[in-house]
XYZ file of C-alpha atoms in Angstrom:
680
model
C -19.711 -61.043 -25.455
C -16.684 -58.925 -26.359
C -16.345 -55.907 -28.673
C -13.345 -53.734 -29.401
C -13.360 -49.934 -29.375
C -10.304 -48.158 -30.734
C -9.188 -45.878 -27.920
C -6.055 -45.231 -25.935
C -7.808 -43.854 -22.857
C -8.110 -47.151 -21.031
C -4.523 -47.625 -19.910
C -5.589 -47.601 -16.271
C -8.958 -49.309 -16.758
C -9.319 -52.699 -15.187
C -6.583 -52.137 -12.592
C -7.539 -52.788 -9.022
C -6.824 -50.065 -6.446
C -4.061 -50.853 -4.004
C -5.234 -50.696 -0.375
C -3.148 -48.282 1.658
C -4.635 -48.872 5.092
C -7.061 -50.993 7.049
C -9.646 -48.199 7.236
C -12.968 -48.480 5.428
C -12.881 -47.619 1.745
C -14.998 -44.684 0.585
C -17.780 -45.333 -1.916
C -19.229 -42.117 -3.333
C -22.794 -42.341 -4.699
C -23.761 -39.363 -6.861
C -26.885 -38.066 -8.595
C -27.303 -34.746 -10.395
C -30.908 -33.587 -10.235
C -32.790 -31.035 -12.303
C -35.107 -30.338 -9.357
C -34.440 -27.532 -6.916
C -34.135 -28.268 -3.224
C -33.967 -32.064 -3.617
C -31.580 -33.761 -1.193
C -33.013 -37.269 -1.311
C -32.332 -39.842 -4.043
C -34.327 -43.038 -3.882
C -31.947 -44.670 -6.391
C -28.822 -43.968 -4.353
C -30.696 -44.806 -1.174
C -31.518 -48.276 -2.493
C -27.880 -48.836 -3.489
C -26.569 -47.883 -0.064
C -29.274 -49.645 1.946
C -28.853 -52.916 0.049
C -25.054 -52.717 0.377
C -24.888 -51.974 4.094
C -27.369 -54.780 4.772
C -24.459 -57.044 3.810
C -22.230 -57.199 6.944
C -19.032 -57.634 4.931
C -19.693 -54.569 2.787
C -20.829 -52.520 5.763
C -17.557 -53.333 7.533
C -15.367 -52.693 4.500
C -16.925 -49.572 2.947
C -18.047 -46.104 3.964
C -20.965 -45.130 1.689
C -21.589 -41.433 1.103
C -24.479 -39.984 -0.895
C -24.270 -36.705 -2.832
C -27.410 -35.306 -4.493
C -26.481 -32.147 -6.379
C -28.484 -29.686 -8.466
C -27.314 -29.428 -12.063
C -27.539 -25.649 -12.078
C -24.162 -25.365 -10.355
C -22.325 -26.382 -13.526
C -18.556 -26.847 -13.646
C -17.968 -24.970 -10.410
C -20.315 -27.291 -8.515
C -18.477 -30.313 -9.917
C -15.107 -28.928 -8.847
C -16.376 -28.071 -5.371
C -17.771 -31.576 -4.987
C -14.487 -33.230 -5.955
C -12.516 -30.901 -3.691
C -14.421 -32.262 -0.685
C -13.358 -35.858 -1.430
C -10.297 -37.815 -0.494
C -9.432 -40.534 -2.979
C -12.527 -42.760 -3.247
C -12.483 -46.518 -3.770
C -15.591 -46.414 -6.020
C -17.673 -43.618 -7.514
C -21.141 -44.650 -8.725
C -23.448 -42.373 -10.698
C -27.082 -42.793 -11.716
C -27.575 -41.448 -15.243
C -30.701 -40.040 -16.860
C -30.874 -38.167 -20.160
C -31.032 -34.841 -18.338
C -27.855 -35.401 -16.298
C -25.849 -37.549 -18.686
C -23.354 -34.898 -19.802
C -22.661 -33.676 -16.268
C -22.397 -37.198 -14.860
C -19.930 -38.344 -17.506
C -17.838 -35.208 -17.058
C -17.650 -35.829 -13.305
C -16.589 -39.398 -14.069
C -13.838 -38.110 -16.382
C -12.493 -35.757 -13.734
C -12.560 -38.525 -11.125
C -10.395 -40.758 -13.326
C -8.097 -37.844 -14.093
C -7.532 -37.155 -10.375
C -7.609 -40.738 -9.122
C -6.818 -43.222 -11.904
C -7.230 -46.233 -9.607
C -10.765 -45.283 -8.522
C -13.448 -47.509 -10.032
C -16.183 -45.515 -11.792
C -19.535 -47.281 -12.159
C -22.626 -45.948 -13.937
C -26.193 -47.169 -14.297
C -29.637 -45.844 -15.098
C -32.183 -46.044 -17.868
C -30.300 -43.718 -20.228
C -27.199 -45.903 -20.314
C -28.460 -49.430 -19.671
C -27.807 -51.725 -22.653
C -25.975 -48.881 -24.406
C -22.458 -50.155 -23.841
C -21.137 -49.556 -27.368
C -22.016 -45.851 -27.674
C -21.454 -45.199 -23.961
C -17.898 -46.523 -23.743
C -17.066 -44.850 -27.056
C -18.305 -41.548 -25.631
C -16.770 -42.030 -22.180
C -13.865 -44.505 -22.313
C -12.815 -43.476 -18.811
C -15.715 -45.441 -17.310
C -14.961 -48.794 -15.728
C -18.308 -50.580 -15.392
C -21.850 -50.135 -16.719
C -24.653 -51.819 -14.758
C -27.691 -52.805 -16.825
C -31.260 -52.658 -15.513
C -32.011 -52.848 -11.791
C -28.764 -52.061 -10.029
C -29.156 -52.824 -6.345
C -28.045 -56.460 -6.351
C -25.571 -55.995 -9.214
C -23.851 -53.144 -7.386
C -23.582 -55.251 -4.247
C -21.984 -58.046 -6.288
C -19.613 -55.570 -7.943
C -18.362 -54.280 -4.618
C -17.604 -57.778 -3.413
C -15.672 -58.403 -6.628
C -13.741 -55.141 -6.331
C -12.819 -55.857 -2.708
C -11.655 -59.388 -3.494
C -9.817 -58.342 -6.664
C -12.104 -60.852 -8.376
C -13.141 -61.559 -11.939
C -15.814 -59.175 -13.266
C -16.842 -61.801 -15.797
C -18.599 -63.594 -12.944
C -20.920 -60.626 -12.278
C -24.120 -60.860 -14.337
C -25.722 -57.864 -16.024
C -22.714 -55.589 -16.532
C -20.341 -54.296 -19.213
C -16.713 -53.423 -18.451
C -13.290 -52.781 -19.949
C -10.881 -55.691 -20.327
C -7.636 -55.418 -22.294
C -8.904 -52.539 -24.438
C -12.227 -54.173 -25.233
C -15.725 -53.924 -23.815
C -16.988 -57.163 -22.296
C -20.695 -57.715 -21.571
C -21.736 -60.520 -19.240
C -24.951 -62.537 -19.334
C -28.144 -60.679 -18.457
C -29.063 -60.607 -14.783
C -32.568 -61.788 -13.872
C -35.108 -59.153 -12.930
C -35.640 -58.856 -9.180
C -38.834 -60.779 -8.493
C -38.823 -60.425 -4.695
C -38.594 -56.688 -4.015
C -37.822 -57.334 -0.361
C -34.282 -58.020 -1.578
C -34.139 -54.269 -2.237
C -33.544 -52.936 1.257
C -35.481 -49.859 2.364
C -33.416 -46.650 2.535
C -36.074 -45.208 4.836
C -36.208 -47.941 7.465
C -32.417 -48.259 7.644
C -29.802 -45.661 8.696
C -29.249 -44.319 5.170
C -30.858 -40.894 5.460
C -30.889 -38.853 8.644
C -33.997 -37.091 9.881
C -32.382 -33.794 8.892
C -31.771 -34.943 5.295
C -35.411 -35.932 4.821
C -36.615 -32.729 6.455
C -34.325 -30.717 4.188
C -35.594 -32.144 0.884
C -38.303 -30.402 -1.135
C -39.224 -33.669 -2.852
C -39.162 -37.328 -1.930
C -39.373 -39.845 -4.784
C -41.016 -43.021 -3.567
C -41.995 -46.432 -4.993
C -44.758 -48.790 -3.917
C -44.226 -51.146 -6.861
C -42.121 -51.665 -9.966
C -43.031 -52.582 -13.529
C -45.453 -51.514 -16.236
C -47.776 -53.853 -18.155
C -47.955 -51.542 -21.178
C -45.496 -51.436 -24.054
C -45.659 -47.835 -25.273
C -43.100 -47.482 -28.064
C -41.782 -44.117 -26.857
C -41.349 -45.101 -23.203
C -38.410 -46.862 -21.571
C -40.510 -47.801 -18.568
C -42.924 -50.203 -20.209
C -41.710 -50.182 -23.786
C -38.320 -51.619 -22.855
C -39.500 -54.032 -20.166
C -43.272 -54.607 -20.610
C -43.058 -56.208 -17.179
C -45.374 -57.608 -14.585
C -46.037 -55.233 -11.717
C -44.023 -56.296 -8.657
C -45.074 -54.979 -5.270
C -43.282 -53.942 -2.104
C -44.901 -55.361 1.027
C -47.761 -53.228 2.319
C -46.477 -53.341 5.906
C -43.140 -51.933 4.742
C -44.877 -49.202 2.755
C -46.950 -48.105 5.745
C -43.852 -47.947 7.956
C -41.903 -45.968 5.354
C -44.738 -43.516 4.828
C -45.023 -42.958 8.558
C -41.397 -41.810 8.811
C -41.451 -39.786 5.601
C -44.646 -37.869 6.319
C -43.613 -37.229 9.919
C -40.343 -35.645 8.760
C -41.107 -34.023 5.396
C -41.341 -30.217 5.393
C -44.664 -28.493 4.857
C -45.668 -28.200 1.171
C -42.983 -30.658 0.058
C -43.793 -33.089 -2.749
C -44.158 -36.814 -2.237
C -43.816 -38.216 -5.745
C -45.072 -41.781 -5.968
C -42.927 -43.019 -8.832
C -45.060 -46.028 -9.770
C -45.747 -46.359 -13.473
C -49.507 -46.691 -12.897
C -50.654 -45.624 -9.444
C -54.254 -46.725 -9.009
C -53.871 -49.848 -11.128
C -53.900 -52.081 -8.025
C -56.788 -52.404 -5.578
C -54.424 -51.872 -2.640
C -53.509 -48.405 -3.946
C -56.699 -47.140 -2.319
C -55.375 -48.389 1.043
C -52.091 -46.599 0.436
C -53.887 -43.350 -0.338
C -56.039 -43.725 2.777
C -52.911 -44.212 4.877
C -51.298 -41.103 3.378
C -54.371 -39.027 4.241
C -54.452 -40.437 7.781
C -50.746 -39.787 8.357
C -50.971 -36.218 7.063
C -53.780 -35.579 9.525
C -51.874 -37.235 12.358
C -48.751 -35.164 11.778
C -50.625 -32.028 10.665
C -48.856 -31.953 7.301
C -49.937 -30.364 4.039
C -48.014 -32.126 1.279
C -48.291 -32.339 -2.490
C -48.922 -35.931 -3.523
C -47.906 -36.400 -7.143
C -47.793 -39.571 -9.205
C -48.121 -41.258 -12.586
C -51.767 -42.262 -12.602
C -52.810 -45.544 -14.237
C -52.960 -45.258 -18.021
C -56.427 -46.769 -18.197
C -58.084 -44.378 -15.768
C -60.889 -46.032 -13.829
C -63.367 -45.453 -11.027
C -60.712 -46.350 -8.452
C -58.602 -43.436 -9.662
C -61.579 -41.102 -9.312
C -62.042 -42.294 -5.722
C -58.349 -42.015 -4.823
C -57.902 -38.638 -6.498
C -61.063 -37.264 -4.902
C -59.877 -38.477 -1.495
C -56.475 -36.785 -1.876
C -58.033 -33.619 -3.263
C -60.547 -33.407 -0.412
C -57.616 -33.620 2.013
C -55.850 -30.811 0.126
C -53.010 -33.161 -0.783
C -52.947 -33.061 -4.554
C -52.912 -30.555 -7.353
C -54.197 -31.942 -10.629
C -54.844 -35.482 -11.838
C -53.292 -36.782 -15.045
C -55.597 -38.091 -17.741
C -52.999 -39.732 -19.956
C -53.676 -39.512 -23.685
C -50.494 -38.495 -25.605
C -52.644 -38.394 -28.770
C -56.293 -38.828 -29.724
C -55.545 -40.147 -33.207
C -56.198 -43.896 -33.539
C -53.450 -44.482 -36.105
C -50.877 -42.602 -34.000
C -51.803 -44.634 -30.924
C -51.517 -47.869 -32.894
C -47.989 -46.971 -34.024
C -47.160 -46.124 -30.390
C -48.464 -49.500 -29.136
C -51.122 -47.693 -27.083
C -54.198 -49.138 -28.776
C -55.019 -51.003 -25.546
C -55.106 -47.750 -23.539
C -58.664 -46.527 -23.940
C -59.501 -42.915 -24.774
C -63.225 -43.369 -25.410
C -64.176 -42.680 -21.788
C -61.986 -39.563 -21.521
C -64.909 -37.108 -21.506
C -66.799 -39.202 -18.964
C -63.881 -39.134 -16.544
C -63.230 -35.462 -17.164
C -66.883 -34.714 -16.462
C -66.776 -36.677 -13.186
C -63.667 -34.888 -11.988
C -65.146 -31.534 -12.935
C -68.309 -32.265 -10.951
C -66.069 -32.877 -7.945
C -63.999 -29.734 -8.651
C -60.923 -31.975 -8.901
C -58.440 -30.431 -11.355
C -57.069 -32.517 -14.198
C -54.539 -32.145 -16.953
C -54.036 -34.174 -20.109
C -50.568 -35.148 -21.302
C -50.059 -34.852 -25.057
C -46.868 -35.415 -27.058
C -46.172 -33.380 -30.183
C -44.130 -35.235 -32.762
C -45.384 -38.802 -32.392
C -44.928 -40.771 -35.625
C -48.106 -40.606 -37.690
C -49.257 -37.335 -36.054
C -49.995 -34.531 -38.499
C -50.327 -30.885 -37.569
C -54.080 -31.209 -38.166
C -54.482 -34.296 -35.942
C -52.340 -32.600 -33.281
C -54.702 -29.628 -33.206
C -57.705 -31.979 -33.236
C -56.411 -33.669 -30.098
C -55.846 -30.377 -28.314
C -59.344 -29.262 -29.315
C -60.734 -32.480 -27.850
C -59.211 -31.537 -24.504
C -60.045 -27.818 -24.565
C -63.646 -28.211 -25.711
C -64.190 -30.684 -22.878
C -62.876 -28.167 -20.340
C -59.556 -29.931 -19.860
C -56.017 -28.612 -19.567
C -53.584 -29.868 -22.245
C -49.914 -30.198 -21.277
C -47.839 -30.663 -24.416
C -44.330 -32.095 -24.541
C -41.992 -32.592 -27.492
C -41.167 -36.179 -28.378
C -37.759 -37.278 -27.119
C -36.039 -40.377 -28.445
C -35.124 -42.267 -25.299
C -32.602 -45.072 -25.358
C -33.927 -48.636 -25.365
C -37.359 -47.706 -26.728
C -38.899 -48.984 -29.953
C -38.847 -45.482 -31.412
C -35.054 -45.377 -31.026
C -34.467 -48.471 -33.167
C -32.906 -47.790 -36.558
C -35.533 -49.805 -38.445
C -38.346 -47.807 -36.829
C -36.608 -44.487 -37.496
C -36.138 -45.417 -41.142
C -39.712 -46.643 -41.558
C -41.181 -43.355 -40.297
C -38.400 -41.089 -41.631
C -37.720 -39.689 -38.172
C -35.695 -36.499 -38.191
C -34.087 -35.586 -34.869
C -32.010 -32.769 -33.481
C -29.694 -32.895 -30.463
C -30.961 -29.870 -28.558
C -32.450 -28.765 -25.236
C -35.762 -30.519 -24.677
C -36.753 -27.219 -23.062
C -35.304 -24.680 -25.462
C -34.464 -22.186 -22.692
C -32.737 -24.697 -20.417
C -29.450 -25.776 -22.032
C -28.842 -28.417 -19.351
C -31.745 -30.606 -20.509
C -30.290 -31.729 -23.841
C -31.936 -34.666 -25.605
C -32.573 -36.220 -29.015
C -35.734 -34.339 -30.026
C -37.933 -35.477 -32.922
C -38.405 -32.441 -35.193
C -39.841 -34.143 -38.258
C -41.139 -37.401 -39.732
C -43.085 -38.698 -42.704
C -46.314 -37.040 -41.484
C -44.818 -33.844 -39.999
C -42.414 -31.343 -41.526
C -39.914 -29.479 -39.396
C -41.748 -26.213 -40.113
C -44.983 -27.795 -38.845
C -43.130 -28.953 -35.749
C -42.026 -25.361 -35.113
C -45.635 -24.163 -35.495
C -46.751 -26.792 -33.000
C -44.145 -25.674 -30.484
C -45.222 -22.041 -30.901
C -48.830 -23.085 -30.398
C -48.026 -24.515 -26.948
C -46.948 -21.060 -25.791
C -49.967 -19.253 -27.222
C -52.451 -21.797 -25.871
C -50.956 -21.797 -22.375
C -50.592 -18.025 -22.174
C -54.057 -17.127 -23.427
C -56.350 -20.126 -22.906
C -55.018 -21.206 -19.524
C -54.433 -17.750 -18.071
C -55.096 -14.425 -19.768
C -58.282 -14.982 -21.820
C -59.784 -18.276 -20.729
C -63.295 -16.924 -20.196
C -63.391 -14.663 -23.249
C -62.181 -17.517 -25.443
C -64.824 -19.838 -24.012
C -67.592 -17.402 -24.885
C -66.243 -16.841 -28.410
C -65.963 -20.583 -28.941
C -69.415 -21.353 -27.531
C -71.243 -18.588 -29.396
C -69.557 -18.883 -32.816
C -68.586 -22.552 -32.962
C -65.048 -21.603 -34.002
C -62.587 -24.053 -32.550
C -60.517 -23.001 -29.579
C -57.307 -24.005 -31.341
C -58.064 -21.647 -34.224
C -58.662 -18.794 -31.787
C -55.316 -19.530 -30.099
C -53.567 -19.607 -33.477
C -54.997 -16.193 -34.281
C -53.787 -14.863 -30.948
C -50.244 -15.934 -31.842
C -50.577 -14.017 -35.122
C -51.638 -11.046 -33.014
C -48.589 -11.468 -30.779
C -46.184 -11.623 -33.709
C -47.591 -8.786 -35.804
C -50.170 -6.590 -34.072
C -49.277 -6.455 -30.378
C -48.443 -2.859 -29.424
C -45.797 -3.901 -26.910
C -42.457 -4.213 -28.768
C -40.966 -6.417 -26.040
C -43.786 -8.953 -26.304
C -43.488 -8.990 -30.091
C -39.739 -9.569 -29.803
C -40.124 -12.434 -27.336
C -42.836 -14.080 -29.452
C -40.644 -13.875 -32.546
C -37.712 -15.335 -30.628
C -39.830 -18.428 -29.874
C -40.171 -19.229 -33.564
C -36.557 -18.352 -34.327
C -35.038 -20.467 -31.574
C -37.014 -23.600 -32.448
C -35.703 -23.286 -35.991
C -32.169 -22.685 -34.748
C -31.498 -23.197 -31.015
C -28.269 -21.185 -31.227
C -30.271 -17.991 -31.817
C -31.755 -17.966 -28.302
C -31.748 -14.348 -27.145
C -31.433 -14.829 -23.396
C -30.379 -11.183 -23.005
C -33.779 -10.150 -24.378
C -35.577 -12.514 -22.017
C -33.613 -11.231 -19.023
C -34.460 -7.660 -20.023
C -38.160 -8.498 -20.111
C -38.403 -10.748 -17.070
C -35.690 -9.291 -14.827
C -34.929 -11.432 -11.784
C -38.293 -13.218 -11.691
C -37.071 -16.574 -13.065
C -36.759 -18.927 -10.116
C -37.072 -22.080 -12.241
C -35.226 -21.916 -15.604
C -37.945 -23.598 -17.638
C -40.042 -22.281 -20.562
C -38.560 -18.838 -20.026
C -40.185 -17.376 -23.172
C -43.587 -18.128 -21.699
C -42.586 -16.799 -18.296
C -41.309 -13.565 -19.858
C -44.506 -13.049 -21.873
C -46.672 -13.652 -18.811
C -44.720 -11.314 -16.541
C -44.749 -8.595 -19.187
C -48.488 -9.050 -19.761
C -49.475 -8.696 -16.087
C -46.932 -6.099 -14.961
C -49.725 -3.558 -14.314
C -53.503 -3.414 -14.453
C -53.338 -0.943 -17.349
C -50.862 -3.040 -19.354
C -53.030 -6.134 -18.960
C -56.223 -4.337 -19.907
C -54.617 -2.751 -22.986
C -53.181 -6.074 -24.142
C -56.345 -8.133 -23.667
C -58.678 -5.541 -25.149
C -56.454 -5.324 -28.212
C -56.369 -9.126 -28.458
C -60.176 -9.288 -28.286
C -60.396 -6.602 -30.978
C -58.100 -8.684 -33.180
C -60.177 -11.840 -32.703
C -63.508 -10.116 -33.219
C -62.315 -8.420 -36.403
C -60.974 -11.711 -37.731
C -64.244 -13.491 -36.907
C -66.313 -10.740 -38.513
C -64.178 -10.916 -41.670
C -64.799 -14.675 -41.689
C -68.571 -14.156 -41.580
C -69.243 -14.817 -37.892
C -71.496 -12.670 -35.748
C -69.900 -11.842 -32.401
C -71.782 -10.870 -29.238
C -69.201 -8.294 -28.190
C -71.057 -7.354 -25.006
C -70.993 -10.967 -23.828
C -67.325 -11.369 -24.758
C -66.312 -8.155 -22.987
C -68.207 -9.205 -19.859
C -66.362 -12.539 -19.810
C -63.142 -10.588 -20.155
C -63.897 -8.846 -16.859
C -63.432 -12.238 -15.164
C -60.154 -12.759 -17.020
C -58.882 -9.330 -16.022
C -59.890 -9.942 -12.408
C -58.054 -13.279 -12.432
C -54.740 -11.614 -13.278
C -54.669 -10.084 -9.790
C -53.266 -13.392 -8.528
C -50.345 -13.006 -10.946
C -49.606 -9.482 -9.812
C -49.765 -10.618 -6.190
C -46.818 -12.908 -6.943
C -45.058 -10.484 -9.272
C -45.335 -7.303 -7.191
C -46.198 -8.566 -3.713
C -49.499 -6.681 -3.657
C -52.978 -7.891 -2.784
C -55.753 -6.034 -4.594
C -59.393 -6.742 -5.272
C -61.028 -6.759 -8.687
C -64.665 -6.857 -9.728
C -66.407 -8.677 -12.560
C -69.898 -8.762 -14.026
C -71.145 -11.397 -16.474
C -74.669 -11.961 -17.842
C -76.021 -15.245 -16.541
C -75.952 -16.762 -20.010
C -72.206 -16.229 -20.185
C -71.656 -17.282 -16.577
C -73.496 -20.559 -17.175
C -71.212 -21.237 -20.167
C -68.160 -20.784 -17.952
C -69.523 -23.018 -15.177
C -70.579 -25.753 -17.594
C -67.119 -25.820 -19.202
C -65.370 -25.872 -15.822
C -63.687 -22.508 -16.346
C -65.000 -21.214 -13.009
C -65.728 -23.382 -9.955
C -69.130 -25.048 -10.129
C -69.291 -24.756 -6.340
C -69.923 -21.013 -6.583
C -73.565 -20.493 -5.664
C -75.204 -17.880 -7.896
C -78.783 -18.973 -7.282
C -79.669 -15.618 -5.708
C -78.037 -13.573 -8.448
C -80.102 -11.756 -11.038
C -79.596 -11.695 -14.781
C -76.036 -10.501 -14.268
C -73.635 -12.370 -11.990
C -71.378 -9.938 -10.167
C -68.572 -10.533 -7.755
C -65.166 -9.627 -6.381
C -61.969 -11.660 -6.439
C -58.617 -11.398 -4.689
C -55.560 -13.555 -4.184
C -55.013 -15.498 -0.952
C -52.381 -13.723 1.203
C -49.785 -16.487 0.747
C -49.523 -15.511 -2.939
C -47.582 -12.406 -1.924
C -44.628 -14.661 -1.087
C -45.242 -17.163 -3.900
C -42.727 -16.758 -6.768
C -44.511 -16.019 -10.027
C -42.007 -18.250 -11.824
C -43.108 -21.266 -9.785
C -46.796 -20.430 -10.162
C -46.521 -19.803 -13.905
C -44.927 -23.207 -14.408
C -47.537 -24.915 -12.249
C -50.117 -23.533 -14.696
C -48.023 -24.674 -17.656
C -47.963 -28.203 -16.207
C -51.674 -28.198 -15.441
C -51.675 -27.996 -11.653
C -52.152 -24.253 -11.161
C -55.574 -22.786 -12.016
C -55.901 -19.035 -11.477
C -59.700 -18.979 -11.526
C -59.784 -21.727 -8.893
C -56.901 -20.409 -6.804
C -58.562 -17.011 -6.315
C -60.914 -16.144 -3.496
C -64.403 -15.228 -4.744
C -67.028 -13.058 -3.067
C -70.498 -13.191 -4.639
C -73.223 -11.026 -3.044
C -76.200 -13.015 -1.816
C -78.631 -10.710 -3.548
C -78.291 -8.204 -6.317
C -81.055 -6.387 -8.191
C -81.925 -7.805 -11.578
C -80.316 -5.931 -14.445
C -82.071 -5.585 -17.759
């Protein structure tokens, strides 16, 4: 299949490099990552391992892997290129978050070394040859789908000055036109993909120096969610790596990984297979053997089941996992039908949440704001479903990913999708994507309100006023989402702190017009506390709110006054004594924030009537494991942060709460007296 693109940039495309010596030719493999401290790329590792397993390629080529953080920008790109001699091939793996930087590196490579072959692959560019080559005509070859075997075939063709038309599953330039070859078959035997862990691809030092290892035990997803490239584009049978190989790989990884590093199991549905329990058992055993405390993170199976409860409980008991994902995306039946998720059950959500809560295993629930068919009302209904059940909603905007059903023109027209090319995280300009900001059931102004709501809900319900909000909700019947909406009104109009008002107003302004982002204001408020440049509005509001005990108390008391006055005006009777007592727990919980912010460990006391305390325990807001059987009619106690929080960046902790893994009221240390006199 051949198509013509009108461009004059391809004068040097298609030319083979002229060998200048008998030495091995350099093949540079590059990935830009949005994650800090990551030095390991499973994608590039597969490419190199599969290539060097071929004796001819191993003899002819010197493969070098570069995993670079995006935050370095243009200077990092220049420094990387300055370390290279002229490469034979440069290959880049492209995701939506690194597309711009990857294509710019490719442009500069061709500018410096016109004869170098530049190859790209990855789920953002696969099967996108027309727009990709129009955007980046300096590219030579695009590899579609799984790249390990295709890349090996490409290298053989490059070395032999062969015909690219004989390589399946690629697109390339030929005489000013883009040629696409026949599709390559999906890899059915994953043992053809050589292990980068059991071969000399990564040194011990490189694994030890990486804060995260991305790891696969299988490939494929049986679901066809319309917004997801993973299953929506492939809807494939799950293919498995051999269990013996997995156990050997895990042994080396866990032995070498640094303490508190993340092992991300990048399966689409971990827990979907019976053998996943064996894999989890082996991880626990290896962590004990090598005395390692790691964070095991994964994409849990969409249809959560008893096996997931067992696996998650096992990992949690071994202190190897944060929170477990209960995947929902929406609770509206019509929205799920449009998204092709009708076969992913939500009716047992509360049952699973209740089981995890009984085990004190934290959970979070993924929701997407902007799904076609979702109204502002149904969006809030879904969040209320999670909050009233004691869950932790994590809300993401909807991104139009290439090769998904949502990205098809017919679908976009049918649902009147309105998109904006903007940062998916409004305060991180590097993560630009096609964001859905409106459709036939959601106006752009409603979308803005939904994005504001995420900040208010996370700031107040997950951190600052969780207990007070629970008591107000339980005693008045007013929905939690309505209380959070009122708190955002308070932030915009009635908060006494002018900096917090300004930051809150900037949230609304910047989602209406991303160019209005006032980063100078955010830096003024948050100072040098941002370690991770994500959701910086939220981070700034949190740091400002907890900067001192007095500031926190003034803010939260004023917020409670606002809510109680609003409820009274609406005809509700508020038990202010009970609410204020619950607030003592909230105020005590902020000590863990100040431990990170100011490097100080202080104690704080709380006192809650048993009626209120029982509400908090039943909802999962405080650990059910706390024994208050010997307490009187008022439950009293003291809390403080564990000492390691003094050296824990508040930016990292704040974002762990945003993403549902951090839980201040569970991360604190509690001291409850065995006996206290009854209080009337």
